[in-house]
Amino acid sequence: TYTVTVSNDGNGTGAATPSTAAAGTTIILTAMPKEGYHFKEWQVISGGVTIKNNKFTMPDNNVEVKAIFEEDADDRARKGTPL
């Protein structure tokens, strides 16, 4: 079996189900943003997978992905940060 490692940019968390799997298994990714943020995208750090609809097929090696979040537009406007 191989391992899926999920990191984040500090503005939310990410998880993989299952987090260890044999090659060929469908992995489902879940992103949970902090308040004031929304999920933007998954970045593939290693493992060479293609993520589609928050899923990918486990290759015959370990995978690392990163959850990227973005500040909500209304929060940026409230703080006076340019959009």
PDB file of N, CA and C in Angstrom:
ATOM      1  N   THR A   1       0.836  -1.198   0.000  1.00  0.00           N
ATOM      2  CA  THR A   1       0.000   0.000   0.000  1.00  0.00           C
ATOM      3  C   THR A   1       0.874   1.251   0.000  1.00  0.00           C
ATOM      4  N   TYR A   2       0.254   2.343  -0.418  1.00  0.00           N
ATOM      5  CA  TYR A   2       0.949   3.626  -0.534  1.00  0.00           C
ATOM      6  C   TYR A   2       0.213   4.676   0.294  1.00  0.00           C
ATOM      7  N   THR A   3       0.897   5.761   0.594  1.00  0.00           N
ATOM      8  CA  THR A   3       0.369   6.785   1.498  1.00  0.00           C
ATOM      9  C   THR A   3       0.019   8.058   0.738  1.00  0.00           C
ATOM     10  N   VAL A   4      -1.089   8.690   1.161  1.00  0.00           N
ATOM     11  CA  VAL A   4      -1.467  10.009   0.660  1.00  0.00           C
ATOM     12  C   VAL A   4      -1.234  10.997   1.796  1.00  0.00           C
ATOM     13  N   THR A   5      -0.385  11.988   1.559  1.00  0.00           N
ATOM     14  CA  THR A   5      -0.131  13.046   2.536  1.00  0.00           C
ATOM     15  C   THR A   5      -0.832  14.302   2.041  1.00  0.00           C
ATOM     16  N   VAL A   6      -1.614  14.929   2.926  1.00  0.00           N
ATOM     17  CA  VAL A   6      -2.336  16.155   2.568  1.00  0.00           C
ATOM     18  C   VAL A   6      -1.825  17.288   3.442  1.00  0.00           C
ATOM     19  N   SER A   7      -1.250  18.310   2.820  1.00  0.00           N
ATOM     20  CA  SER A   7      -0.811  19.497   3.552  1.00  0.00           C
ATOM     21  C   SER A   7      -1.759  20.639   3.211  1.00  0.00           C
ATOM     22  N   ASN A   8      -1.534  21.810   3.813  1.00  0.00           N
ATOM     23  CA  ASN A   8      -2.402  22.949   3.539  1.00  0.00           C
ATOM     24  C   ASN A   8      -1.598  24.233   3.638  1.00  0.00           C
ATOM     25  N   ASP A   9      -2.222  25.346   3.246  1.00  0.00           N
ATOM     26  CA  ASP A   9      -1.530  26.637   3.248  1.00  0.00           C
ATOM     27  C   ASP A   9      -1.772  27.435   4.529  1.00  0.00           C
ATOM     28  N   GLY A  10      -2.378  26.801   5.540  1.00  0.00           N
ATOM     29  CA  GLY A  10      -2.625  27.466   6.815  1.00  0.00           C
ATOM     30  C   GLY A  10      -3.990  28.116   6.917  1.00  0.00           C
ATOM     31  N   ASN A  11      -4.762  28.129   5.820  1.00  0.00           N
ATOM     32  CA  ASN A  11      -6.072  28.776   5.829  1.00  0.00           C
ATOM     33  C   ASN A  11      -7.228  27.780   5.795  1.00  0.00           C
ATOM     34  N   GLY A  12      -6.922  26.551   6.145  1.00  0.00           N
ATOM     35  CA  GLY A  12      -7.913  25.490   6.177  1.00  0.00           C
ATOM     36  C   GLY A  12      -7.192  24.165   6.284  1.00  0.00           C
ATOM     37  N   THR A  13      -7.943  23.080   6.219  1.00  0.00           N
ATOM     38  CA  THR A  13      -7.341  21.755   6.302  1.00  0.00           C
ATOM     39  C   THR A  13      -7.833  20.891   5.148  1.00  0.00           C
ATOM     40  N   GLY A  14      -7.088  19.846   4.884  1.00  0.00           N
ATOM     41  CA  GLY A  14      -7.462  18.890   3.852  1.00  0.00           C
ATOM     42  C   GLY A  14      -7.303  17.484   4.367  1.00  0.00           C
ATOM     43  N   ALA A  15      -8.057  16.556   3.775  1.00  0.00           N
ATOM     44  CA  ALA A  15      -7.980  15.158   4.181  1.00  0.00           C
ATOM     45  C   ALA A  15      -8.170  14.267   2.968  1.00  0.00           C
ATOM     46  N   ALA A  16      -7.601  13.075   3.046  1.00  0.00           N
ATOM     47  CA  ALA A  16      -7.756  12.070   1.993  1.00  0.00           C
ATOM     48  C   ALA A  16      -8.414  10.832   2.585  1.00  0.00           C
ATOM     49  N   THR A  17      -9.365  10.263   1.853  1.00  0.00           N
ATOM     50  CA  THR A  17     -10.043   9.039   2.287  1.00  0.00           C
ATOM     51  C   THR A  17     -10.008   8.029   1.152  1.00  0.00           C
ATOM     52  N   PRO A  18      -9.378   6.878   1.343  1.00  0.00           N
ATOM     53  CA  PRO A  18      -8.505   6.532   2.476  1.00  0.00           C
ATOM     54  C   PRO A  18      -7.158   7.236   2.361  1.00  0.00           C
ATOM     55  N   SER A  19      -6.404   7.260   3.456  1.00  0.00           N
ATOM     56  CA  SER A  19      -5.094   7.926   3.442  1.00  0.00           C
ATOM     57  C   SER A  19      -3.958   6.958   3.103  1.00  0.00           C
ATOM     58  N   THR A  20      -4.245   5.671   3.123  1.00  0.00           N
ATOM     59  CA  THR A  20      -3.311   4.660   2.603  1.00  0.00           C
ATOM     60  C   THR A  20      -4.126   3.717   1.726  1.00  0.00           C
ATOM     61  N   ALA A  21      -3.548   3.329   0.594  1.00  0.00           N
ATOM     62  CA  ALA A  21      -4.304   2.508  -0.352  1.00  0.00           C
ATOM     63  C   ALA A  21      -3.383   1.794  -1.320  1.00  0.00           C
ATOM     64  N   ALA A  22      -3.912   0.747  -1.905  1.00  0.00           N
ATOM     65  CA  ALA A  22      -3.207   0.037  -2.968  1.00  0.00           C
ATOM     66  C   ALA A  22      -3.380   0.803  -4.269  1.00  0.00           C
ATOM     67  N   ALA A  23      -2.462   0.591  -5.197  1.00  0.00           N
ATOM     68  CA  ALA A  23      -2.564   1.216  -6.523  1.00  0.00           C
ATOM     69  C   ALA A  23      -3.906   0.848  -7.148  1.00  0.00           C
ATOM     70  N   GLY A  24      -4.533   1.835  -7.802  1.00  0.00           N
ATOM     71  CA  GLY A  24      -5.817   1.598  -8.450  1.00  0.00           C
ATOM     72  C   GLY A  24      -7.017   2.006  -7.617  1.00  0.00           C
ATOM     73  N   THR A  25      -6.800   2.281  -6.325  1.00  0.00           N
ATOM     74  CA  THR A  25      -7.887   2.698  -5.432  1.00  0.00           C
ATOM     75  C   THR A  25      -8.264   4.146  -5.720  1.00  0.00           C
ATOM     76  N   THR A  26      -9.556   4.457  -5.670  1.00  0.00           N
ATOM     77  CA  THR A  26     -10.015   5.841  -5.814  1.00  0.00           C
ATOM     78  C   THR A  26      -9.863   6.544  -4.475  1.00  0.00           C
ATOM     79  N   ILE A  27      -9.178   7.671  -4.494  1.00  0.00           N
ATOM     80  CA  ILE A  27      -8.959   8.480  -3.289  1.00  0.00           C
ATOM     81  C   ILE A  27      -9.854   9.709  -3.379  1.00  0.00           C
ATOM     82  N   ILE A  28     -10.574  10.000  -2.302  1.00  0.00           N
ATOM     83  CA  ILE A  28     -11.449  11.173  -2.253  1.00  0.00           C
ATOM     84  C   ILE A  28     -10.811  12.211  -1.334  1.00  0.00           C
ATOM     85  N   LEU A  29     -10.659  13.428  -1.860  1.00  0.00           N
ATOM     86  CA  LEU A  29     -10.064  14.526  -1.092  1.00  0.00           C
ATOM     87  C   LEU A  29     -11.164  15.451  -0.572  1.00  0.00           C
ATOM     88  N   THR A  30     -10.992  15.902   0.660  1.00  0.00           N
ATOM     89  CA  THR A  30     -11.947  16.810   1.285  1.00  0.00           C
ATOM     90  C   THR A  30     -11.198  18.029   1.800  1.00  0.00           C
ATOM     91  N   ALA A  31     -11.696  19.223   1.474  1.00  0.00           N
ATOM     92  CA  ALA A  31     -11.081  20.474   1.927  1.00  0.00           C
ATOM     93  C   ALA A  31     -12.052  21.207   2.846  1.00  0.00           C
ATOM     94  N   MET A  32     -11.523  21.715   3.972  1.00  0.00           N
ATOM     95  CA  MET A  32     -12.339  22.435   4.945  1.00  0.00           C
ATOM     96  C   MET A  32     -11.695  23.787   5.233  1.00  0.00           C
ATOM     97  N   PRO A  33     -12.199  24.861   4.611  1.00  0.00           N
ATOM     98  CA  PRO A  33     -11.592  26.180   4.826  1.00  0.00           C
ATOM     99  C   PRO A  33     -11.887  26.743   6.211  1.00  0.00           C
ATOM    100  N   LYS A  34     -10.988  27.603   6.671  1.00  0.00           N
ATOM    101  CA  LYS A  34     -11.233  28.369   7.889  1.00  0.00           C
ATOM    102  C   LYS A  34     -12.282  29.422   7.571  1.00  0.00           C
ATOM    103  N   GLU A  35     -12.880  29.975   8.612  1.00  0.00           N
ATOM    104  CA  GLU A  35     -13.870  31.032   8.415  1.00  0.00           C
ATOM    105  C   GLU A  35     -13.226  32.209   7.680  1.00  0.00           C
ATOM    106  N   GLY A  36     -13.940  32.725   6.678  1.00  0.00           N
ATOM    107  CA  GLY A  36     -13.422  33.841   5.893  1.00  0.00           C
ATOM    108  C   GLY A  36     -12.635  33.410   4.668  1.00  0.00           C
ATOM    109  N   TYR A  37     -12.520  32.093   4.448  1.00  0.00           N
ATOM    110  CA  TYR A  37     -11.781  31.555   3.301  1.00  0.00           C
ATOM    111  C   TYR A  37     -12.650  30.549   2.560  1.00  0.00           C
ATOM    112  N   HIS A  38     -12.288  30.276   1.315  1.00  0.00           N
ATOM    113  CA  HIS A  38     -12.925  29.212   0.555  1.00  0.00           C
ATOM    114  C   HIS A  38     -11.842  28.399  -0.146  1.00  0.00           C
ATOM    115  N   PHE A  39     -12.178  27.164  -0.469  1.00  0.00           N
ATOM    116  CA  PHE A  39     -11.230  26.286  -1.150  1.00  0.00           C
ATOM    117  C   PHE A  39     -11.001  26.783  -2.567  1.00  0.00           C
ATOM    118  N   LYS A  40      -9.738  26.838  -2.970  1.00  0.00           N
ATOM    119  CA  LYS A  40      -9.390  27.279  -4.333  1.00  0.00           C
ATOM    120  C   LYS A  40      -9.011  26.095  -5.215  1.00  0.00           C
ATOM    121  N   GLU A  41      -8.016  25.303  -4.782  1.00  0.00           N
ATOM    122  CA  GLU A  41      -7.542  24.217  -5.644  1.00  0.00           C
ATOM    123  C   GLU A  41      -6.662  23.251  -4.872  1.00  0.00           C
ATOM    124  N   TRP A  42      -6.458  22.094  -5.482  1.00  0.00           N
ATOM    125  CA  TRP A  42      -5.479  21.120  -4.994  1.00  0.00           C
ATOM    126  C   TRP A  42      -4.204  21.297  -5.796  1.00  0.00           C
ATOM    127  N   GLN A  43      -3.068  21.313  -5.107  1.00  0.00           N
ATOM    128  CA  GLN A  43      -1.763  21.307  -5.772  1.00  0.00           C
ATOM    129  C   GLN A  43      -1.160  19.927  -5.577  1.00  0.00           C
ATOM    130  N   VAL A  44      -0.690  19.324  -6.657  1.00  0.00           N
ATOM    131  CA  VAL A  44      -0.003  18.035  -6.544  1.00  0.00           C
ATOM    132  C   VAL A  44       1.465  18.336  -6.265  1.00  0.00           C
ATOM    133  N   ILE A  45       1.934  17.958  -5.080  1.00  0.00           N
ATOM    134  CA  ILE A  45       3.328  18.184  -4.681  1.00  0.00           C
ATOM    135  C   ILE A  45       4.212  17.059  -5.239  1.00  0.00           C
ATOM    136  N   SER A  46       3.741  15.829  -5.114  1.00  0.00           N
ATOM    137  CA  SER A  46       4.483  14.684  -5.660  1.00  0.00           C
ATOM    138  C   SER A  46       3.518  13.542  -5.930  1.00  0.00           C
ATOM    139  N   GLY A  47       3.927  12.625  -6.780  1.00  0.00           N
ATOM    140  CA  GLY A  47       3.125  11.453  -7.077  1.00  0.00           C
ATOM    141  C   GLY A  47       2.556  11.432  -8.480  1.00  0.00           C
ATOM    142  N   GLY A  48       2.534  12.601  -9.145  1.00  0.00           N
ATOM    143  CA  GLY A  48       2.136  12.646 -10.546  1.00  0.00           C
ATOM    144  C   GLY A  48       0.688  12.284 -10.827  1.00  0.00           C
ATOM    145  N   VAL A  49      -0.229  12.609  -9.911  1.00  0.00           N
ATOM    146  CA  VAL A  49      -1.637  12.276 -10.135  1.00  0.00           C
ATOM    147  C   VAL A  49      -2.380  13.459 -10.752  1.00  0.00           C
ATOM    148  N   THR A  50      -3.514  13.160 -11.362  1.00  0.00           N
ATOM    149  CA  THR A  50      -4.415  14.185 -11.877  1.00  0.00           C
ATOM    150  C   THR A  50      -5.673  14.143 -11.021  1.00  0.00           C
ATOM    151  N   ILE A  51      -5.984  15.265 -10.382  1.00  0.00           N
ATOM    152  CA  ILE A  51      -7.153  15.336  -9.501  1.00  0.00           C
ATOM    153  C   ILE A  51      -8.318  15.901 -10.297  1.00  0.00           C
ATOM    154  N   LYS A  52      -9.436  15.188 -10.282  1.00  0.00           N
ATOM    155  CA  LYS A  52     -10.642  15.638 -10.973  1.00  0.00           C
ATOM    156  C   LYS A  52     -11.820  15.421 -10.030  1.00  0.00           C
ATOM    157  N   ASN A  53     -12.611  16.481  -9.826  1.00  0.00           N
ATOM    158  CA  ASN A  53     -13.767  16.408  -8.920  1.00  0.00           C
ATOM    159  C   ASN A  53     -13.376  15.901  -7.534  1.00  0.00           C
ATOM    160  N   ASN A  54     -12.219  16.380  -7.035  1.00  0.00           N
ATOM    161  CA  ASN A  54     -11.708  16.028  -5.707  1.00  0.00           C
ATOM    162  C   ASN A  54     -11.385  14.544  -5.557  1.00  0.00           C
ATOM    163  N   LYS A  55     -11.081  13.872  -6.673  1.00  0.00           N
ATOM    164  CA  LYS A  55     -10.738  12.448  -6.641  1.00  0.00           C
ATOM    165  C   LYS A  55      -9.538  12.187  -7.536  1.00  0.00           C
ATOM    166  N   PHE A  56      -8.796  11.136  -7.199  1.00  0.00           N
ATOM    167  CA  PHE A  56      -7.766  10.638  -8.101  1.00  0.00           C
ATOM    168  C   PHE A  56      -7.586   9.147  -7.866  1.00  0.00           C
ATOM    169  N   THR A  57      -6.950   8.492  -8.824  1.00  0.00           N
ATOM    170  CA  THR A  57      -6.668   7.063  -8.706  1.00  0.00           C
ATOM    171  C   THR A  57      -5.263   6.897  -8.158  1.00  0.00           C
ATOM    172  N   MET A  58      -5.140   6.106  -7.105  1.00  0.00           N
ATOM    173  CA  MET A  58      -3.844   5.899  -6.447  1.00  0.00           C
ATOM    174  C   MET A  58      -2.863   5.237  -7.408  1.00  0.00           C
ATOM    175  N   PRO A  59      -1.690   5.869  -7.614  1.00  0.00           N
ATOM    176  CA  PRO A  59      -0.650   5.239  -8.446  1.00  0.00           C
ATOM    177  C   PRO A  59       0.149   4.246  -7.592  1.00  0.00           C
ATOM    178  N   ASP A  60       1.170   3.644  -8.183  1.00  0.00           N
ATOM    179  CA  ASP A  60       1.993   2.707  -7.410  1.00  0.00           C
ATOM    180  C   ASP A  60       3.169   3.429  -6.765  1.00  0.00           C
ATOM    181  N   ASN A  61       2.856   4.540  -6.107  1.00  0.00           N
ATOM    182  CA  ASN A  61       3.844   5.286  -5.313  1.00  0.00           C
ATOM    183  C   ASN A  61       3.078   6.206  -4.360  1.00  0.00           C
ATOM    184  N   ASN A  62       3.795   6.791  -3.406  1.00  0.00           N
ATOM    185  CA  ASN A  62       3.186   7.718  -2.462  1.00  0.00           C
ATOM    186  C   ASN A  62       2.810   9.012  -3.168  1.00  0.00           C
ATOM    187  N   VAL A  63       1.806   9.701  -2.624  1.00  0.00           N
ATOM    188  CA  VAL A  63       1.301  10.939  -3.208  1.00  0.00           C
ATOM    189  C   VAL A  63       1.260  12.010  -2.126  1.00  0.00           C
ATOM    190  N   GLU A  64       1.629  13.239  -2.499  1.00  0.00           N
ATOM    191  CA  GLU A  64       1.442  14.373  -1.606  1.00  0.00           C
ATOM    192  C   GLU A  64       0.691  15.460  -2.355  1.00  0.00           C
ATOM    193  N   VAL A  65      -0.394  15.940  -1.734  1.00  0.00           N
ATOM    194  CA  VAL A  65      -1.172  17.037  -2.303  1.00  0.00           C
ATOM    195  C   VAL A  65      -1.309  18.132  -1.261  1.00  0.00           C
ATOM    196  N   LYS A  66      -1.576  19.339  -1.735  1.00  0.00           N
ATOM    197  CA  LYS A  66      -1.712  20.493  -0.841  1.00  0.00           C
ATOM    198  C   LYS A  66      -3.025  21.195  -1.144  1.00  0.00           C
ATOM    199  N   ALA A  67      -3.785  21.486  -0.092  1.00  0.00           N
ATOM    200  CA  ALA A  67      -5.030  22.232  -0.225  1.00  0.00           C
ATOM    201  C   ALA A  67      -4.713  23.725  -0.198  1.00  0.00           C
ATOM    202  N   ILE A  68      -5.174  24.431  -1.232  1.00  0.00           N
ATOM    203  CA  ILE A  68      -4.950  25.874  -1.346  1.00  0.00           C
ATOM    204  C   ILE A  68      -6.284  26.584  -1.135  1.00  0.00           C
ATOM    205  N   PHE A  69      -6.274  27.576  -0.247  1.00  0.00           N
ATOM    206  CA  PHE A  69      -7.483  28.331   0.065  1.00  0.00           C
ATOM    207  C   PHE A  69      -7.285  29.792  -0.308  1.00  0.00           C
ATOM    208  N   GLU A  70      -8.393  30.498  -0.480  1.00  0.00           N
ATOM    209  CA  GLU A  70      -8.361  31.890  -0.879  1.00  0.00           C
ATOM    210  C   GLU A  70      -9.295  32.662   0.049  1.00  0.00           C
ATOM    211  N   GLU A  71      -8.883  33.859   0.406  1.00  0.00           N
ATOM    212  CA  GLU A  71      -9.722  34.680   1.275  1.00  0.00           C
ATOM    213  C   GLU A  71     -10.990  35.076   0.525  1.00  0.00           C
ATOM    214  N   ASP A  72     -12.129  35.035   1.219  1.00  0.00           N
ATOM    215  CA  ASP A  72     -13.395  35.434   0.601  1.00  0.00           C
ATOM    216  C   ASP A  72     -13.341  36.901   0.191  1.00  0.00           C
ATOM    217  N   ALA A  73     -13.940  37.229  -0.935  1.00  0.00           N
ATOM    218  CA  ALA A  73     -13.912  38.595  -1.466  1.00  0.00           C
ATOM    219  C   ALA A  73     -14.530  39.586  -0.492  1.00  0.00           C
ATOM    220  N   ASP A  74     -15.634  39.227   0.168  1.00  0.00           N
ATOM    221  CA  ASP A  74     -16.269  40.165   1.086  1.00  0.00           C
ATOM    222  C   ASP A  74     -15.394  40.419   2.303  1.00  0.00           C
ATOM    223  N   ASP A  75     -14.598  39.436   2.722  1.00  0.00           N
ATOM    224  CA  ASP A  75     -13.664  39.652   3.838  1.00  0.00           C
ATOM    225  C   ASP A  75     -12.538  40.590   3.427  1.00  0.00           C
ATOM    226  N   ARG A  76     -12.027  40.435   2.195  1.00  0.00           N
ATOM    227  CA  ARG A  76     -10.961  41.338   1.715  1.00  0.00           C
ATOM    228  C   ARG A  76     -11.481  42.767   1.658  1.00  0.00           C
ATOM    229  N   ALA A  77     -12.710  42.938   1.164  1.00  0.00           N
ATOM    230  CA  ALA A  77     -13.288  44.289   1.041  1.00  0.00           C
ATOM    231  C   ALA A  77     -13.478  44.910   2.419  1.00  0.00           C
ATOM    232  N   ARG A  78     -13.926  44.122   3.378  1.00  0.00           N
ATOM    233  CA  ARG A  78     -14.150  44.616   4.737  1.00  0.00           C
ATOM    234  C   ARG A  78     -12.848  45.081   5.386  1.00  0.00           C
ATOM    235  N   LYS A  79     -11.762  44.380   5.059  1.00  0.00           N
ATOM    236  CA  LYS A  79     -10.450  44.719   5.647  1.00  0.00           C
ATOM    237  C   LYS A  79      -9.748  45.819   4.856  1.00  0.00           C
ATOM    238  N   GLY A  80     -10.337  46.200   3.729  1.00  0.00           N
ATOM    239  CA  GLY A  80      -9.708  47.233   2.908  1.00  0.00           C
ATOM    240  C   GLY A  80      -8.575  46.716   2.034  1.00  0.00           C
ATOM    241  N   THR A  81      -8.473  45.389   1.882  1.00  0.00           N
ATOM    242  CA  THR A  81      -7.446  44.806   1.029  1.00  0.00           C
ATOM    243  C   THR A  81      -7.923  44.878  -0.421  1.00  0.00           C
ATOM    244  N   PRO A  82      -7.085  45.318  -1.344  1.00  0.00           N
ATOM    245  CA  PRO A  82      -7.510  45.362  -2.759  1.00  0.00           C
ATOM    246  C   PRO A  82      -7.924  43.989  -3.257  1.00  0.00           C
ATOM    247  N   LEU A  83      -8.957  43.956  -4.063  1.00  0.00           N
ATOM    248  CA  LEU A  83      -9.459  42.673  -4.609  1.00  0.00           C
ATOM    249  C   LEU A  83      -8.601  42.211  -5.757  1.00  0.00           C
TER     250      LEU A  83
END
